[in-house]
DNA sequence: ATAAAATGTAAGTTATGACTTACGGTAAGT
DNA sequence: ACTTACCGTAAGTCATAACTTACATTTTAT
């Protein structure tokens, strides 16, 4: 998949996000990742599978172990989606909100309005 | 709340993300938002409540209606969290991955992983 | 005053997913 | 060859959350 939807779904779970952040700090085998987490090793394997299918991590064999590392490119679609609302929308929001609040106040304080 | 976790949780659901995108296009009352979606109006109300608690939308009364509009500032923590991995990590990833693949090739050519 | 419109919430149902233990397969050590 | 370590997956349990209908509240219109 590796689209914005799968990345969002993957990162929404706190445990899985902890796995992602751990892998982001340094590449590590599954057992090491599970060491610092309050869930079992198979649970970590399942989380890594979801992260991998979302394009957020990559793995490679190292003997009997599998080393997982972050793939920051998987965050690209999500970041692009966010930027849709971040730039111009932020400025527009401030102006719109202010104008809207002025209207609301004018309606609320109708006993105090003049002109 | 209005932290990164709540924003991520809120935007992970496709229906709720559709509500968010609809509100982002233009402020609208609940009924109008529900018009273009395949779920009931109360469902939209519940989604809007989650989005509001995550700081992603704001609402104000307009007679018997409530107008919802996007609050792009709610995306701030999420964006900041993403940038943790986006900048330097992206460059480091390319170099690390290349080096790692060289090691893998040098040791053995049994790489069977692909997207 | 009554009715209608717009919305939020309560209650109940159901699907999904996060977790566990158990098991099978592969690689390394003795 | 046998044992140990590392890992992925299957099966089953359980909590959560997304949805529905029903109801209560507030505002507007007749």
XYZ file of C-alpha atoms (C1' of nucleotides) in Angstrom:
290
model
C 0.000 0.000 0.000
C 2.284 2.724 1.314
C -0.208 5.514 0.850
C -1.316 8.221 3.234
C -4.182 6.165 4.596
C -2.057 3.187 5.595
C 0.585 5.437 7.176
C -2.056 7.241 9.206
C -3.630 3.964 10.286
C -0.247 2.550 11.245
C 0.888 5.526 13.314
C -2.393 5.987 15.141
C -1.721 3.137 17.556
C 0.485 4.273 20.474
C 2.327 0.971 20.830
C 3.025 0.774 17.118
C 4.148 4.387 17.128
C 6.556 3.511 19.939
C 7.920 0.728 17.747
C 8.341 3.213 14.919
C 10.128 5.723 17.131
C 12.392 3.041 18.508
C 13.352 1.938 15.007
C 13.851 5.570 14.059
C 16.452 6.026 16.799
C 18.530 3.131 15.526
C 18.101 0.008 13.397
C 17.476 -3.035 15.574
C 16.356 -6.678 15.524
C 12.866 -7.600 16.679
C 13.895 -8.888 20.082
C 15.732 -5.690 20.950
C 12.718 -3.638 19.971
C 10.425 -5.761 22.100
C 12.787 -5.403 25.055
C 11.809 -1.836 25.786
C 8.088 -2.306 25.224
C 5.313 -3.638 27.470
C 4.084 -6.143 24.860
C 5.220 -9.554 23.695
C 7.670 -10.161 20.877
C 5.029 -11.544 18.466
C 3.021 -8.376 19.043
C 6.037 -6.364 17.941
C 6.379 -8.563 14.863
C 2.783 -7.822 13.947
C 3.304 -4.113 14.428
C 6.426 -4.216 12.273
C 4.461 -5.957 9.555
C 1.899 -3.160 9.515
C 4.628 -0.516 9.489
C 6.396 -2.297 6.654
C 3.249 -2.557 4.536
C 2.717 1.144 5.123
C 6.192 1.828 3.768
C 7.399 3.256 7.061
C 10.129 0.698 7.775
C 12.329 -1.670 5.795
C 14.036 -4.840 6.949
C 16.864 -7.078 5.882
C 18.191 -10.405 7.058
C 21.210 -10.601 9.336
C 21.766 -14.237 10.080
C 18.848 -15.542 12.090
C 17.848 -12.001 12.906
C 15.976 -9.379 10.935
C 17.147 -5.811 11.227
C 14.458 -3.173 10.916
C 15.171 0.432 10.080
C 12.985 3.468 9.440
C 12.071 4.548 5.930
C 11.285 8.258 6.245
C 10.022 8.328 2.679
C 6.908 6.548 3.906
C 5.950 9.768 5.664
C 5.942 11.679 2.376
C 2.299 11.222 1.371
C 1.140 12.007 4.891
C 3.261 15.138 5.009
C 1.970 16.270 1.633
C -1.587 15.735 2.788
C -0.974 17.787 5.906
C 0.525 20.640 3.904
C -2.770 20.888 2.071
C -4.214 22.501 5.182
C -1.182 24.011 6.802
C 0.047 26.877 4.663
C -2.513 29.304 3.338
C -5.273 27.723 5.358
C -3.622 28.784 8.588
C -3.571 32.457 7.692
C -7.064 32.291 6.279
C -8.239 30.646 9.441
C -7.061 33.442 11.681
C -8.799 36.080 9.587
C -11.974 34.069 9.203
C -12.130 33.214 12.864
C -11.688 36.814 13.881
C -14.369 37.981 11.505
C -16.662 35.221 12.661
C -16.161 36.082 16.287
C -16.949 39.691 15.563
C -20.231 38.627 14.007
C -21.021 36.404 16.957
C -20.293 39.154 19.399
C -22.421 41.605 17.437
C -25.313 39.141 17.596
C -24.791 38.304 21.270
C -24.446 41.919 22.344
C -27.362 43.111 20.312
C -28.567 45.276 23.251
C -25.308 47.160 23.103
C -24.970 47.694 19.402
C -24.837 51.094 17.921
C -25.258 52.125 14.251
C -6.380 17.194 24.679
C -5.367 18.592 21.303
C -2.038 16.826 21.263
C -0.380 14.808 18.537
C -1.863 11.541 19.725
C -5.461 12.700 19.609
C -4.972 14.300 16.186
C -3.467 11.107 14.824
C -6.265 9.017 16.310
C -8.897 11.363 14.915
C -7.531 11.465 11.369
C -6.910 7.746 11.107
C -10.558 6.934 10.472
C -11.466 7.411 6.777
C -14.990 8.626 7.426
C -13.824 11.098 10.031
C -11.069 12.263 7.719
C -13.714 12.844 5.053
C -15.600 14.991 7.551
C -12.421 16.919 8.253
C -11.719 17.478 4.565
C -15.282 18.579 3.961
C -15.052 21.110 6.766
C -11.688 22.223 5.429
C -13.212 23.086 2.055
C -15.786 25.378 3.615
C -17.461 25.919 6.998
C -20.801 24.124 7.166
C -23.554 22.969 9.540
C -23.780 19.339 10.558
C -26.637 18.439 8.230
C -24.807 19.769 5.202
C -21.723 17.778 6.109
C -23.761 14.613 6.532
C -25.368 15.173 3.128
C -22.309 14.127 1.190
C -21.367 11.183 3.373
C -22.617 7.581 3.519
C -23.305 7.705 7.261
C -26.117 9.094 9.388
C -26.193 12.585 10.821
C -25.589 11.481 14.428
C -22.498 9.643 13.228
C -21.218 12.906 11.783
C -21.944 14.637 15.079
C -19.856 12.058 16.894
C -17.013 12.447 14.418
C -17.125 16.207 14.808
C -16.926 15.820 18.562
C -13.734 13.778 18.233
C -12.253 16.272 15.775
C -13.150 19.126 18.094
C -11.572 17.481 21.135
C -8.453 16.932 19.041
C -8.352 20.655 18.271
C -8.842 20.099 14.558
C -12.147 21.950 14.193
C -14.007 24.719 15.978
C -17.716 25.441 16.013
C -20.018 28.317 16.794
C -23.762 28.679 17.074
C -25.803 30.109 14.216
C -29.391 30.005 15.352
C -30.478 26.420 15.711
C -27.489 25.330 13.672
C -23.852 24.880 14.544
C -21.261 25.904 12.004
C -18.067 23.876 11.999
C -14.831 25.106 10.497
C -11.327 23.716 10.341
C -8.657 24.758 12.825
C -5.346 24.126 11.030
C -3.451 24.853 14.237
C -4.578 21.449 15.480
C -2.241 19.921 12.923
C 0.765 21.684 14.433
C 1.897 19.032 16.933
C 1.460 16.301 14.361
C 3.466 18.231 11.808
C 6.215 18.909 14.313
C 6.353 15.234 15.195
C 6.632 14.297 11.537
C 9.462 16.757 10.968
C 11.422 14.873 13.606
C 11.946 12.120 11.045
C 11.691 14.001 7.816
C 14.697 16.263 7.513
C 18.061 14.808 8.445
C 16.644 11.317 8.766
C 15.798 11.230 5.103
C 19.335 11.904 3.961
C 20.769 9.575 6.560
C 18.404 6.889 5.406
C 19.633 6.928 1.836
C 23.263 6.627 2.896
C 22.579 3.995 5.528
C 20.452 1.947 3.216
C 23.074 1.993 0.501
C 25.808 0.998 2.896
C 23.646 -1.708 4.361
C 22.822 -3.121 0.980
C 26.494 -3.249 0.135
C 27.143 -5.235 3.291
C 24.277 -7.551 2.503
C 25.550 -8.133 -1.001
C 29.060 -8.725 0.239
C 27.893 -11.315 2.753
C 25.396 -13.159 0.535
C 22.938 -12.419 -2.211
C 19.862 -13.851 -0.565
C 17.859 -10.648 -0.340
C 14.285 -11.612 -1.128
C 12.501 -8.573 0.235
C 10.639 -6.336 -2.098
C 7.579 -4.015 -1.865
C -48.785 27.721 21.692
C -47.641 24.290 18.592
C -45.020 22.471 15.174
C -40.874 21.835 12.686
C -35.908 22.007 12.140
C -31.228 21.301 13.786
C -28.282 19.151 16.853
C -26.232 16.422 20.767
C -26.402 12.309 23.444
C -27.831 7.658 25.272
C -28.233 2.801 24.413
C -27.317 -1.166 21.881
C -25.124 -3.853 18.060
C -21.258 -5.333 15.503
C -16.922 -5.385 13.232
C -12.196 -4.700 13.808
C -7.783 -4.847 15.745
C -4.422 -5.381 19.464
C -2.934 -8.781 22.332
C -1.838 -13.476 24.098
C 0.006 -18.423 23.703
C 1.322 -22.114 20.647
C 3.680 -23.695 16.784
C 6.769 -24.104 12.568
C 10.892 -22.759 10.121
C 15.590 -21.111 9.592
C 20.226 -19.986 11.176
C 24.075 -20.398 14.392
C 26.650 -22.749 18.223
C 28.413 -26.996 20.575
C 23.227 -34.034 14.782
C 21.232 -31.665 18.396
C 20.180 -27.732 20.739
C 19.445 -22.961 21.161
C 18.157 -18.455 19.436
C 15.381 -15.530 16.465
C 11.432 -14.735 13.996
C 6.813 -14.999 11.537
C 2.212 -16.721 11.608
C -2.075 -19.144 13.148
C -5.764 -19.289 16.442
C -8.380 -17.458 19.950
C -9.768 -13.758 23.371
C -11.235 -9.282 24.518
C -11.672 -4.373 24.366
C -12.797 -0.572 21.607
C -14.918 2.274 18.373
C -17.908 3.170 14.482
C -22.448 2.819 13.421
C -27.551 2.596 14.057
C -32.203 4.147 16.121
C -34.510 6.628 19.743
C -34.919 10.541 22.562
C -34.166 15.319 24.749
C -33.122 20.158 23.939
C -32.992 24.507 21.716
C -34.324 27.672 18.136
C -37.311 29.324 14.414
C -41.621 29.603 11.967
C -46.756 29.546 11.677
